[in-house]
Amino acid sequence: MQEKKPQHLTLNRFLVQRQLKHPEATGELTAVMDQIGKVGKIISNYMRRAALEGLTGLTGAVNVQGEKVKKLDEIGNSVFVEAFEYVDMVGAIVSEEMDRPLVISSANRKKKYVVLVDPIDGSSNLDVDCVVGSIFSIRNLKGSVEESILRKGTDQVAAGYLMYGTSTLLVYSAGDGVHIFVLDGQIGEFVLEHENIRMPERGKIVSSNFGNYRKWAQPAREFADSLASEREEYALRYSGALVADLHQILHLGGIYFYPEDAKRPEGKLRLLYECAPLAMIAEQAGGAATTGRARVMDIHPEKVHQRVPYAIGSRYEIRRYEEFYRK
Ligand code: F6P
């Protein structure tokens, strides 16, 4: 059951309301989330102008993941970095586009958070004007920057994504449900669309790159085969941007999976700034996320750019996926 949508509840008003419910809150998380909203507006603006202003295409550089960097990847990264350089309480930023965490030093000794981001998720969609997103995770700065980053997903303070599609959305959770905001271009604000959205317990969507089917690990192939033989039909949807596929599953239920395969035995997706933040969203909405063998939120990362096999979605489909890995 969705809660009734209030009128004109902007992101900032919503955050302040939530903050007032927690007397111990200091307003610092609200300030970080407010910057994420600003990032969303700026990147959304770039996306809308990209084709007109020659911002599509490659920069010529290759990132730490060995992927060719696109102009908009680089722009997205600078927009995030710039945003947190203005927020005193963020001590470091980790990004898909940066080899190492960027430590932000300032006179303020009360740095409280580290922010981890995938500035542009689904970048192969950029040059064809299809949907892309940004993913973020906010963690407490406890001990050194490295110690704060290499922690389980259950240690995230807040997480979420921005989606640049037919409209620009901001979806987040700070551990008390998942809330969706839509950017109202006329007033330049994110406005609440859904408070406490719940993912269906069982769904209709299957989202995966079936072009890799032959390379997939055996359990993933058997899972896919089992879906094809179901009496209940599933609909196949795969956009090339995890954020967009997950967003659909958030509404309709089902499963997205990117398993380990012959070429990538460790999987493709990055644990810290893709898989763990979206796992928090799924769990907070009543869904789940797994590697097939382990709950994603329980994985203790060993390195910043670690990859993991991944499946995320409704509880029923995730349970079934795990059954094939247990066999
Ligand atoms: O790197 C992340 C990502 O772009 C996801 O957003 C997306 O689901 C996946 O990779 C697409 O990968 P492929 O093109 O191999 O299917």
PDB file of N, CA and C in Angstrom, residues 162-262:
ATOM      1  N   LEU A 162      19.786   8.632  -8.830  1.00  0.00           N
ATOM      2  CA  LEU A 162      19.104   9.616  -9.677  1.00  0.00           C
ATOM      3  C   LEU A 162      18.862   8.928 -11.000  1.00  0.00           C
ATOM      4  N   MET A 163      17.751   9.206 -11.634  1.00  0.00           N
ATOM      5  CA  MET A 163      17.503   8.605 -12.950  1.00  0.00           C
ATOM      6  C   MET A 163      17.112   9.704 -13.933  1.00  0.00           C
ATOM      7  N   TYR A 164      17.851   9.742 -15.049  1.00  0.00           N
ATOM      8  CA  TYR A 164      17.596  10.775 -16.055  1.00  0.00           C
ATOM      9  C   TYR A 164      16.854  10.114 -17.209  1.00  0.00           C
ATOM     10  N   GLY A 165      15.534  10.154 -17.140  1.00  0.00           N
ATOM     11  CA  GLY A 165      14.714   9.494 -18.156  1.00  0.00           C
ATOM     12  C   GLY A 165      13.650  10.455 -18.656  1.00  0.00           C
ATOM     13  N   THR A 166      12.442   9.945 -18.823  1.00  0.00           N
ATOM     14  CA  THR A 166      11.365  10.833 -19.280  1.00  0.00           C
ATOM     15  C   THR A 166      11.202  11.984 -18.296  1.00  0.00           C
ATOM     16  N   SER A 167      11.473  11.693 -17.011  1.00  0.00           N
ATOM     17  CA  SER A 167      11.629  12.783 -16.044  1.00  0.00           C
ATOM     18  C   SER A 167      12.877  12.453 -15.232  1.00  0.00           C
ATOM     19  N   THR A 168      13.334  13.425 -14.451  1.00  0.00           N
ATOM     20  CA  THR A 168      14.497  13.160 -13.595  1.00  0.00           C
ATOM     21  C   THR A 168      13.983  12.799 -12.213  1.00  0.00           C
ATOM     22  N   LEU A 169      14.436  11.651 -11.710  1.00  0.00           N
ATOM     23  CA  LEU A 169      13.956  11.180 -10.412  1.00  0.00           C
ATOM     24  C   LEU A 169      15.092  11.101  -9.416  1.00  0.00           C
ATOM     25  N   LEU A 170      14.757  11.292  -8.161  1.00  0.00           N
ATOM     26  CA  LEU A 170      15.702  11.034  -7.083  1.00  0.00           C
ATOM     27  C   LEU A 170      15.019  10.033  -6.155  1.00  0.00           C
ATOM     28  N   VAL A 171      15.684   8.914  -5.930  1.00  0.00           N
ATOM     29  CA  VAL A 171      15.123   7.854  -5.085  1.00  0.00           C
ATOM     30  C   VAL A 171      16.123   7.614  -3.965  1.00  0.00           C
ATOM     31  N   TYR A 172      15.681   7.666  -2.711  1.00  0.00           N
ATOM     32  CA  TYR A 172      16.658   7.447  -1.643  1.00  0.00           C
ATOM     33  C   TYR A 172      16.048   6.748  -0.442  1.00  0.00           C
ATOM     34  N   SER A 173      16.943   6.205   0.375  1.00  0.00           N
ATOM     35  CA  SER A 173      16.530   5.671   1.660  1.00  0.00           C
ATOM     36  C   SER A 173      17.577   6.055   2.686  1.00  0.00           C
ATOM     37  N   ALA A 174      17.117   6.465   3.852  1.00  0.00           N
ATOM     38  CA  ALA A 174      18.054   6.701   4.960  1.00  0.00           C
ATOM     39  C   ALA A 174      17.745   5.677   6.048  1.00  0.00           C
ATOM     40  N   GLY A 175      17.235   4.522   5.628  1.00  0.00           N
ATOM     41  CA  GLY A 175      16.980   3.441   6.573  1.00  0.00           C
ATOM     42  C   GLY A 175      15.552   3.428   7.098  1.00  0.00           C
ATOM     43  N   ASP A 176      14.724   4.337   6.613  1.00  0.00           N
ATOM     44  CA  ASP A 176      13.312   4.257   7.015  1.00  0.00           C
ATOM     45  C   ASP A 176      12.417   4.378   5.782  1.00  0.00           C
ATOM     46  N   GLY A 177      12.532   3.371   4.934  1.00  0.00           N
ATOM     47  CA  GLY A 177      11.703   3.326   3.731  1.00  0.00           C
ATOM     48  C   GLY A 177      12.394   3.962   2.546  1.00  0.00           C
ATOM     49  N   VAL A 178      11.747   3.826   1.385  1.00  0.00           N
ATOM     50  CA  VAL A 178      12.309   4.348   0.132  1.00  0.00           C
ATOM     51  C   VAL A 178      11.352   5.406  -0.392  1.00  0.00           C
ATOM     52  N   HIS A 179      11.911   6.546  -0.751  1.00  0.00           N
ATOM     53  CA  HIS A 179      11.072   7.670  -1.165  1.00  0.00           C
ATOM     54  C   HIS A 179      11.492   8.128  -2.562  1.00  0.00           C
ATOM     55  N   ILE A 180      10.501   8.451  -3.382  1.00  0.00           N
ATOM     56  CA  ILE A 180      10.775   8.844  -4.775  1.00  0.00           C
ATOM     57  C   ILE A 180      10.365  10.306  -4.970  1.00  0.00           C
ATOM     58  N   PHE A 181      11.273  11.063  -5.561  1.00  0.00           N
ATOM     59  CA  PHE A 181      11.010  12.472  -5.879  1.00  0.00           C
ATOM     60  C   PHE A 181      11.169  12.671  -7.375  1.00  0.00           C
ATOM     61  N   VAL A 182      10.353  13.557  -7.910  1.00  0.00           N
ATOM     62  CA  VAL A 182      10.459  13.843  -9.340  1.00  0.00           C
ATOM     63  C   VAL A 182      10.817  15.323  -9.496  1.00  0.00           C
ATOM     64  N   LEU A 183      11.721  15.591 -10.430  1.00  0.00           N
ATOM     65  CA  LEU A 183      12.158  16.978 -10.625  1.00  0.00           C
ATOM     66  C   LEU A 183      11.078  17.759 -11.372  1.00  0.00           C
ATOM     67  N   ASP A 184      10.552  18.774 -10.709  1.00  0.00           N
ATOM     68  CA  ASP A 184       9.584  19.658 -11.360  1.00  0.00           C
ATOM     69  C   ASP A 184      10.386  20.809 -11.965  1.00  0.00           C
ATOM     70  N   GLY A 185      10.569  20.758 -13.293  1.00  0.00           N
ATOM     71  CA  GLY A 185      11.405  21.735 -13.977  1.00  0.00           C
ATOM     72  C   GLY A 185      10.862  23.152 -13.834  1.00  0.00           C
ATOM     73  N   GLN A 186       9.539  23.261 -13.632  1.00  0.00           N
ATOM     74  CA  GLN A 186       8.953  24.607 -13.560  1.00  0.00           C
ATOM     75  C   GLN A 186       9.345  25.345 -12.288  1.00  0.00           C
ATOM     76  N   ILE A 187       9.519  24.607 -11.207  1.00  0.00           N
ATOM     77  CA  ILE A 187       9.928  25.295  -9.965  1.00  0.00           C
ATOM     78  C   ILE A 187      11.372  24.951  -9.596  1.00  0.00           C
ATOM     79  N   GLY A 188      11.982  24.062 -10.388  1.00  0.00           N
ATOM     80  CA  GLY A 188      13.392  23.710 -10.148  1.00  0.00           C
ATOM     81  C   GLY A 188      13.605  22.948  -8.848  1.00  0.00           C
ATOM     82  N   GLU A 189      12.618  22.127  -8.461  1.00  0.00           N
ATOM     83  CA  GLU A 189      12.736  21.380  -7.197  1.00  0.00           C
ATOM     84  C   GLU A 189      12.330  19.927  -7.398  1.00  0.00           C
ATOM     85  N   PHE A 190      12.938  19.046  -6.609  1.00  0.00           N
ATOM     86  CA  PHE A 190      12.460  17.665  -6.541  1.00  0.00           C
ATOM     87  C   PHE A 190      11.244  17.641  -5.621  1.00  0.00           C
ATOM     88  N   VAL A 191      10.159  17.046  -6.104  1.00  0.00           N
ATOM     89  CA  VAL A 191       8.904  17.024  -5.342  1.00  0.00           C
ATOM     90  C   VAL A 191       8.541  15.560  -5.061  1.00  0.00           C
ATOM     91  N   LEU A 192       8.049  15.301  -3.863  1.00  0.00           N
ATOM     92  CA  LEU A 192       7.740  13.924  -3.470  1.00  0.00           C
ATOM     93  C   LEU A 192       6.709  13.296  -4.397  1.00  0.00           C
ATOM     94  N   GLU A 193       7.041  12.108  -4.909  1.00  0.00           N
ATOM     95  CA  GLU A 193       6.083  11.384  -5.746  1.00  0.00           C
ATOM     96  C   GLU A 193       5.515  10.185  -4.981  1.00  0.00           C
ATOM     97  N   HIS A 194       6.391   9.413  -4.313  1.00  0.00           N
ATOM     98  CA  HIS A 194       5.956   8.255  -3.515  1.00  0.00           C
ATOM     99  C   HIS A 194       6.705   8.258  -2.198  1.00  0.00           C
ATOM    100  N   GLU A 195       5.977   8.151  -1.115  1.00  0.00           N
ATOM    101  CA  GLU A 195       6.644   7.964   0.173  1.00  0.00           C
ATOM    102  C   GLU A 195       6.520   6.485   0.526  1.00  0.00           C
ATOM    103  N   ASN A 196       7.605   5.893   0.992  1.00  0.00           N
ATOM    104  CA  ASN A 196       7.591   4.475   1.401  1.00  0.00           C
ATOM    105  C   ASN A 196       7.087   3.543   0.310  1.00  0.00           C
ATOM    106  N   ILE A 197       7.673   3.616  -0.847  1.00  0.00           N
ATOM    107  CA  ILE A 197       7.249   2.688  -1.911  1.00  0.00           C
ATOM    108  C   ILE A 197       7.633   1.250  -1.520  1.00  0.00           C
ATOM    109  N   ARG A 198       6.779   0.304  -1.856  1.00  0.00           N
ATOM    110  CA  ARG A 198       7.063  -1.118  -1.578  1.00  0.00           C
ATOM    111  C   ARG A 198       7.169  -1.870  -2.891  1.00  0.00           C
ATOM    112  N   MET A 199       8.163  -2.743  -2.962  1.00  0.00           N
ATOM    113  CA  MET A 199       8.340  -3.574  -4.159  1.00  0.00           C
ATOM    114  C   MET A 199       7.430  -4.800  -4.028  1.00  0.00           C
ATOM    115  N   PRO A 200       6.740  -5.205  -5.106  1.00  0.00           N
ATOM    116  CA  PRO A 200       5.912  -6.412  -4.973  1.00  0.00           C
ATOM    117  C   PRO A 200       6.751  -7.612  -4.515  1.00  0.00           C
ATOM    118  N   GLU A 201       6.154  -8.450  -3.707  1.00  0.00           N
ATOM    119  CA  GLU A 201       6.816  -9.649  -3.155  1.00  0.00           C
ATOM    120  C   GLU A 201       7.246 -10.601  -4.283  1.00  0.00           C
ATOM    121  N   ARG A 202       6.482 -10.564  -5.381  1.00  0.00           N
ATOM    122  CA  ARG A 202       6.760 -11.390  -6.544  1.00  0.00           C
ATOM    123  C   ARG A 202       6.381 -10.556  -7.766  1.00  0.00           C
ATOM    124  N   GLY A 203       7.149 -10.711  -8.863  1.00  0.00           N
ATOM    125  CA  GLY A 203       6.884  -9.783  -9.968  1.00  0.00           C
ATOM    126  C   GLY A 203       6.833 -10.417 -11.340  1.00  0.00           C
ATOM    127  N   LYS A 204       6.910  -9.548 -12.346  1.00  0.00           N
ATOM    128  CA  LYS A 204       6.696  -9.965 -13.727  1.00  0.00           C
ATOM    129  C   LYS A 204       7.891  -9.663 -14.617  1.00  0.00           C
ATOM    130  N   ILE A 205       8.854  -8.911 -14.091  1.00  0.00           N
ATOM    131  CA  ILE A 205       9.937  -8.438 -14.958  1.00  0.00           C
ATOM    132  C   ILE A 205      11.195  -9.287 -14.779  1.00  0.00           C
ATOM    133  N   VAL A 206      11.819  -9.651 -15.889  1.00  0.00           N
ATOM    134  CA  VAL A 206      13.143 -10.283 -15.855  1.00  0.00           C
ATOM    135  C   VAL A 206      14.065  -9.390 -16.660  1.00  0.00           C
ATOM    136  N   SER A 207      15.188  -9.030 -16.044  1.00  0.00           N
ATOM    137  CA  SER A 207      16.071  -8.076 -16.679  1.00  0.00           C
ATOM    138  C   SER A 207      17.501  -8.592 -16.607  1.00  0.00           C
ATOM    139  N   SER A 208      18.062  -8.904 -17.765  1.00  0.00           N
ATOM    140  CA  SER A 208      19.437  -9.402 -17.798  1.00  0.00           C
ATOM    141  C   SER A 208      19.931  -9.353 -19.226  1.00  0.00           C
ATOM    142  N   ASN A 209      21.264  -9.378 -19.392  1.00  0.00           N
ATOM    143  CA  ASN A 209      21.830  -9.380 -20.738  1.00  0.00           C
ATOM    144  C   ASN A 209      21.891 -10.828 -21.251  1.00  0.00           C
ATOM    145  N   PHE A 210      20.797 -11.269 -21.868  1.00  0.00           N
ATOM    146  CA  PHE A 210      20.714 -12.665 -22.333  1.00  0.00           C
ATOM    147  C   PHE A 210      21.702 -12.958 -23.455  1.00  0.00           C
ATOM    148  N   GLY A 211      22.311 -11.911 -24.003  1.00  0.00           N
ATOM    149  CA  GLY A 211      23.375 -12.120 -24.993  1.00  0.00           C
ATOM    150  C   GLY A 211      24.562 -12.862 -24.380  1.00  0.00           C
ATOM    151  N   ASN A 212      24.669 -12.796 -23.046  1.00  0.00           N
ATOM    152  CA  ASN A 212      25.785 -13.477 -22.368  1.00  0.00           C
ATOM    153  C   ASN A 212      25.405 -14.879 -21.895  1.00  0.00           C
ATOM    154  N   TYR A 213      24.193 -15.323 -22.206  1.00  0.00           N
ATOM    155  CA  TYR A 213      23.655 -16.565 -21.645  1.00  0.00           C
ATOM    156  C   TYR A 213      24.658 -17.723 -21.666  1.00  0.00           C
ATOM    157  N   ARG A 214      25.306 -17.926 -22.808  1.00  0.00           N
ATOM    158  CA  ARG A 214      26.199 -19.092 -22.927  1.00  0.00           C
ATOM    159  C   ARG A 214      27.420 -18.993 -22.021  1.00  0.00           C
ATOM    160  N   LYS A 215      27.790 -17.756 -21.691  1.00  0.00           N
ATOM    161  CA  LYS A 215      28.987 -17.580 -20.839  1.00  0.00           C
ATOM    162  C   LYS A 215      28.641 -17.656 -19.352  1.00  0.00           C
ATOM    163  N   TRP A 216      27.365 -17.468 -19.017  1.00  0.00           N
ATOM    164  CA  TRP A 216      26.984 -17.387 -17.603  1.00  0.00           C
ATOM    165  C   TRP A 216      27.372 -18.641 -16.822  1.00  0.00           C
ATOM    166  N   ALA A 217      27.540 -18.445 -15.498  1.00  0.00           N
ATOM    167  CA  ALA A 217      27.723 -19.581 -14.595  1.00  0.00           C
ATOM    168  C   ALA A 217      26.470 -20.457 -14.691  1.00  0.00           C
ATOM    169  N   GLN A 218      26.711 -21.747 -14.488  1.00  0.00           N
ATOM    170  CA  GLN A 218      25.635 -22.749 -14.611  1.00  0.00           C
ATOM    171  C   GLN A 218      24.350 -22.395 -13.826  1.00  0.00           C
ATOM    172  N   PRO A 219      24.451 -22.015 -12.533  1.00  0.00           N
ATOM    173  CA  PRO A 219      23.212 -21.737 -11.787  1.00  0.00           C
ATOM    174  C   PRO A 219      22.384 -20.619 -12.425  1.00  0.00           C
ATOM    175  N   ALA A 220      23.052 -19.602 -12.967  1.00  0.00           N
ATOM    176  CA  ALA A 220      22.311 -18.489 -13.585  1.00  0.00           C
ATOM    177  C   ALA A 220      21.607 -18.977 -14.849  1.00  0.00           C
ATOM    178  N   ARG A 221      22.283 -19.848 -15.596  1.00  0.00           N
ATOM    179  CA  ARG A 221      21.642 -20.380 -16.818  1.00  0.00           C
ATOM    180  C   ARG A 221      20.428 -21.228 -16.444  1.00  0.00           C
ATOM    181  N   GLU A 222      20.611 -22.049 -15.400  1.00  0.00           N
ATOM    182  CA  GLU A 222      19.476 -22.907 -14.999  1.00  0.00           C
ATOM    183  C   GLU A 222      18.311 -22.069 -14.487  1.00  0.00           C
ATOM    184  N   PHE A 223      18.641 -20.998 -13.793  1.00  0.00           N
ATOM    185  CA  PHE A 223      17.574 -20.101 -13.315  1.00  0.00           C
ATOM    186  C   PHE A 223      16.818 -19.520 -14.511  1.00  0.00           C
ATOM    187  N   ALA A 224      17.572 -19.039 -15.512  1.00  0.00           N
ATOM    188  CA  ALA A 224      16.930 -18.441 -16.698  1.00  0.00           C
ATOM    189  C   ALA A 224      16.059 -19.490 -17.403  1.00  0.00           C
ATOM    190  N   ASP A 225      16.569 -20.713 -17.507  1.00  0.00           N
ATOM    191  CA  ASP A 225      15.782 -21.783 -18.148  1.00  0.00           C
ATOM    192  C   ASP A 225      14.490 -22.031 -17.381  1.00  0.00           C
ATOM    193  N   SER A 226      14.606 -21.972 -16.044  1.00  0.00           N
ATOM    194  CA  SER A 226      13.413 -22.275 -15.243  1.00  0.00           C
ATOM    195  C   SER A 226      12.337 -21.202 -15.463  1.00  0.00           C
ATOM    196  N   LEU A 227      12.761 -19.970 -15.720  1.00  0.00           N
ATOM    197  CA  LEU A 227      11.767 -18.917 -15.960  1.00  0.00           C
ATOM    198  C   LEU A 227      11.021 -19.175 -17.262  1.00  0.00           C
ATOM    199  N   ALA A 228      11.783 -19.636 -18.261  1.00  0.00           N
ATOM    200  CA  ALA A 228      11.182 -19.871 -19.569  1.00  0.00           C
ATOM    201  C   ALA A 228      10.135 -20.983 -19.489  1.00  0.00           C
ATOM    202  N   SER A 229      10.314 -21.903 -18.521  1.00  0.00           N
ATOM    203  CA  SER A 229       9.357 -23.008 -18.453  1.00  0.00           C
ATOM    204  C   SER A 229       8.227 -22.733 -17.457  1.00  0.00           C
ATOM    205  N   GLU A 230       8.198 -21.520 -16.905  1.00  0.00           N
ATOM    206  CA  GLU A 230       7.128 -21.151 -15.960  1.00  0.00           C
ATOM    207  C   GLU A 230       5.776 -21.089 -16.645  1.00  0.00           C
ATOM    208  N   ARG A 231       4.732 -21.400 -15.890  1.00  0.00           N
ATOM    209  CA  ARG A 231       3.403 -21.198 -16.458  1.00  0.00           C
ATOM    210  C   ARG A 231       3.060 -19.702 -16.468  1.00  0.00           C
ATOM    211  N   GLU A 232       3.442 -19.035 -15.374  1.00  0.00           N
ATOM    212  CA  GLU A 232       3.266 -17.577 -15.293  1.00  0.00           C
ATOM    213  C   GLU A 232       4.314 -16.956 -16.201  1.00  0.00           C
ATOM    214  N   GLU A 233       3.909 -16.112 -17.136  1.00  0.00           N
ATOM    215  CA  GLU A 233       4.909 -15.553 -18.049  1.00  0.00           C
ATOM    216  C   GLU A 233       5.601 -14.324 -17.469  1.00  0.00           C
ATOM    217  N   TYR A 234       6.887 -14.264 -17.701  1.00  0.00           N
ATOM    218  CA  TYR A 234       7.652 -13.074 -17.315  1.00  0.00           C
ATOM    219  C   TYR A 234       7.866 -12.208 -18.550  1.00  0.00           C
ATOM    220  N   ALA A 235       7.986 -10.894 -18.332  1.00  0.00           N
ATOM    221  CA  ALA A 235       8.312  -9.993 -19.445  1.00  0.00           C
ATOM    222  C   ALA A 235       9.796  -9.648 -19.350  1.00  0.00           C
ATOM    223  N   LEU A 236      10.491  -9.711 -20.480  1.00  0.00           N
ATOM    224  CA  LEU A 236      11.915  -9.395 -20.515  1.00  0.00           C
ATOM    225  C   LEU A 236      12.106  -7.906 -20.786  1.00  0.00           C
ATOM    226  N   ARG A 237      12.846  -7.256 -19.903  1.00  0.00           N
ATOM    227  CA  ARG A 237      13.144  -5.826 -20.079  1.00  0.00           C
ATOM    228  C   ARG A 237      14.601  -5.622 -19.729  1.00  0.00           C
ATOM    229  N   TYR A 238      15.396  -5.059 -20.639  1.00  0.00           N
ATOM    230  CA  TYR A 238      16.796  -4.781 -20.319  1.00  0.00           C
ATOM    231  C   TYR A 238      17.205  -3.511 -21.037  1.00  0.00           C
ATOM    232  N   SER A 239      17.533  -2.483 -20.243  1.00  0.00           N
ATOM    233  CA  SER A 239      17.800  -1.183 -20.861  1.00  0.00           C
ATOM    234  C   SER A 239      19.277  -0.900 -21.044  1.00  0.00           C
ATOM    235  N   GLY A 240      20.148  -1.640 -20.327  1.00  0.00           N
ATOM    236  CA  GLY A 240      21.578  -1.309 -20.363  1.00  0.00           C
ATOM    237  C   GLY A 240      21.963  -0.348 -19.257  1.00  0.00           C
ATOM    238  N   ALA A 241      20.988   0.083 -18.454  1.00  0.00           N
ATOM    239  CA  ALA A 241      21.277   0.922 -17.275  1.00  0.00           C
ATOM    240  C   ALA A 241      20.584   0.276 -16.078  1.00  0.00           C
ATOM    241  N   LEU A 242      21.388  -0.178 -15.155  1.00  0.00           N
ATOM    242  CA  LEU A 242      20.868  -0.882 -13.979  1.00  0.00           C
ATOM    243  C   LEU A 242      19.823  -0.046 -13.232  1.00  0.00           C
ATOM    244  N   VAL A 243      20.105   1.253 -13.090  1.00  0.00           N
ATOM    245  CA  VAL A 243      19.167   2.116 -12.374  1.00  0.00           C
ATOM    246  C   VAL A 243      17.776   2.052 -13.009  1.00  0.00           C
ATOM    247  N   ALA A 244      17.724   2.130 -14.329  1.00  0.00           N
ATOM    248  CA  ALA A 244      16.419   2.132 -15.008  1.00  0.00           C
ATOM    249  C   ALA A 244      15.735   0.776 -14.846  1.00  0.00           C
ATOM    250  N   ASP A 245      16.515  -0.295 -14.926  1.00  0.00           N
ATOM    251  CA  ASP A 245      15.912  -1.630 -14.789  1.00  0.00           C
ATOM    252  C   ASP A 245      15.424  -1.855 -13.361  1.00  0.00           C
ATOM    253  N   LEU A 246      16.230  -1.414 -12.403  1.00  0.00           N
ATOM    254  CA  LEU A 246      15.791  -1.582 -11.017  1.00  0.00           C
ATOM    255  C   LEU A 246      14.554  -0.730 -10.740  1.00  0.00           C
ATOM    256  N   HIS A 247      14.522   0.450 -11.309  1.00  0.00           N
ATOM    257  CA  HIS A 247      13.386   1.336 -11.041  1.00  0.00           C
ATOM    258  C   HIS A 247      12.073   0.686 -11.493  1.00  0.00           C
ATOM    259  N   GLN A 248      12.147   0.046 -12.634  1.00  0.00           N
ATOM    260  CA  GLN A 248      10.953  -0.639 -13.128  1.00  0.00           C
ATOM    261  C   GLN A 248      10.549  -1.772 -12.169  1.00  0.00           C
ATOM    262  N   ILE A 249      11.568  -2.485 -11.686  1.00  0.00           N
ATOM    263  CA  ILE A 249      11.304  -3.611 -10.775  1.00  0.00           C
ATOM    264  C   ILE A 249      10.779  -3.104  -9.418  1.00  0.00           C
ATOM    265  N   LEU A 250      11.233  -1.934  -9.024  1.00  0.00           N
ATOM    266  CA  LEU A 250      10.729  -1.339  -7.777  1.00  0.00           C
ATOM    267  C   LEU A 250       9.197  -1.189  -7.856  1.00  0.00           C
ATOM    268  N   HIS A 251       8.719  -0.814  -9.023  1.00  0.00           N
ATOM    269  CA  HIS A 251       7.269  -0.650  -9.192  1.00  0.00           C
ATOM    270  C   HIS A 251       6.554  -1.974  -9.464  1.00  0.00           C
ATOM    271  N   LEU A 252       7.152  -2.800 -10.333  1.00  0.00           N
ATOM    272  CA  LEU A 252       6.402  -3.950 -10.850  1.00  0.00           C
ATOM    273  C   LEU A 252       6.857  -5.292 -10.287  1.00  0.00           C
ATOM    274  N   GLY A 253       8.006  -5.312  -9.617  1.00  0.00           N
ATOM    275  CA  GLY A 253       8.543  -6.565  -9.094  1.00  0.00           C
ATOM    276  C   GLY A 253       9.227  -7.377 -10.176  1.00  0.00           C
ATOM    277  N   GLY A 254      10.040  -8.346  -9.732  1.00  0.00           N
ATOM    278  CA  GLY A 254      10.778  -9.188 -10.679  1.00  0.00           C
ATOM    279  C   GLY A 254      12.235  -9.245 -10.294  1.00  0.00           C
ATOM    280  N   ILE A 255      13.097  -9.456 -11.271  1.00  0.00           N
ATOM    281  CA  ILE A 255      14.515  -9.643 -10.957  1.00  0.00           C
ATOM    282  C   ILE A 255      15.412  -9.082 -12.061  1.00  0.00           C
ATOM    283  N   TYR A 256      16.515  -8.449 -11.640  1.00  0.00           N
ATOM    284  CA  TYR A 256      17.617  -8.061 -12.532  1.00  0.00           C
ATOM    285  C   TYR A 256      18.790  -8.930 -12.096  1.00  0.00           C
ATOM    286  N   PHE A 257      19.507  -9.537 -13.033  1.00  0.00           N
ATOM    287  CA  PHE A 257      20.723 -10.258 -12.610  1.00  0.00           C
ATOM    288  C   PHE A 257      21.857 -10.066 -13.601  1.00  0.00           C
ATOM    289  N   TYR A 258      23.055  -9.921 -13.046  1.00  0.00           N
ATOM    290  CA  TYR A 258      24.287  -9.846 -13.836  1.00  0.00           C
ATOM    291  C   TYR A 258      25.265 -10.810 -13.177  1.00  0.00           C
ATOM    292  N   PRO A 259      25.203 -12.097 -13.586  1.00  0.00           N
ATOM    293  CA  PRO A 259      25.980 -13.110 -12.876  1.00  0.00           C
ATOM    294  C   PRO A 259      27.457 -13.106 -13.292  1.00  0.00           C
ATOM    295  N   GLU A 260      28.255 -13.879 -12.584  1.00  0.00           N
ATOM    296  CA  GLU A 260      29.632 -14.134 -12.995  1.00  0.00           C
ATOM    297  C   GLU A 260      29.581 -14.927 -14.296  1.00  0.00           C
ATOM    298  N   ASP A 261      30.582 -14.757 -15.154  1.00  0.00           N
ATOM    299  CA  ASP A 261      30.603 -15.547 -16.384  1.00  0.00           C
ATOM    300  C   ASP A 261      32.034 -15.934 -16.713  1.00  0.00           C
ATOM    301  N   ALA A 262      32.190 -16.641 -17.833  1.00  0.00           N
ATOM    302  CA  ALA A 262      33.507 -17.177 -18.176  1.00  0.00           C
ATOM    303  C   ALA A 262      34.543 -16.046 -18.301  1.00  0.00           C
TER     304      ALA A 262
END
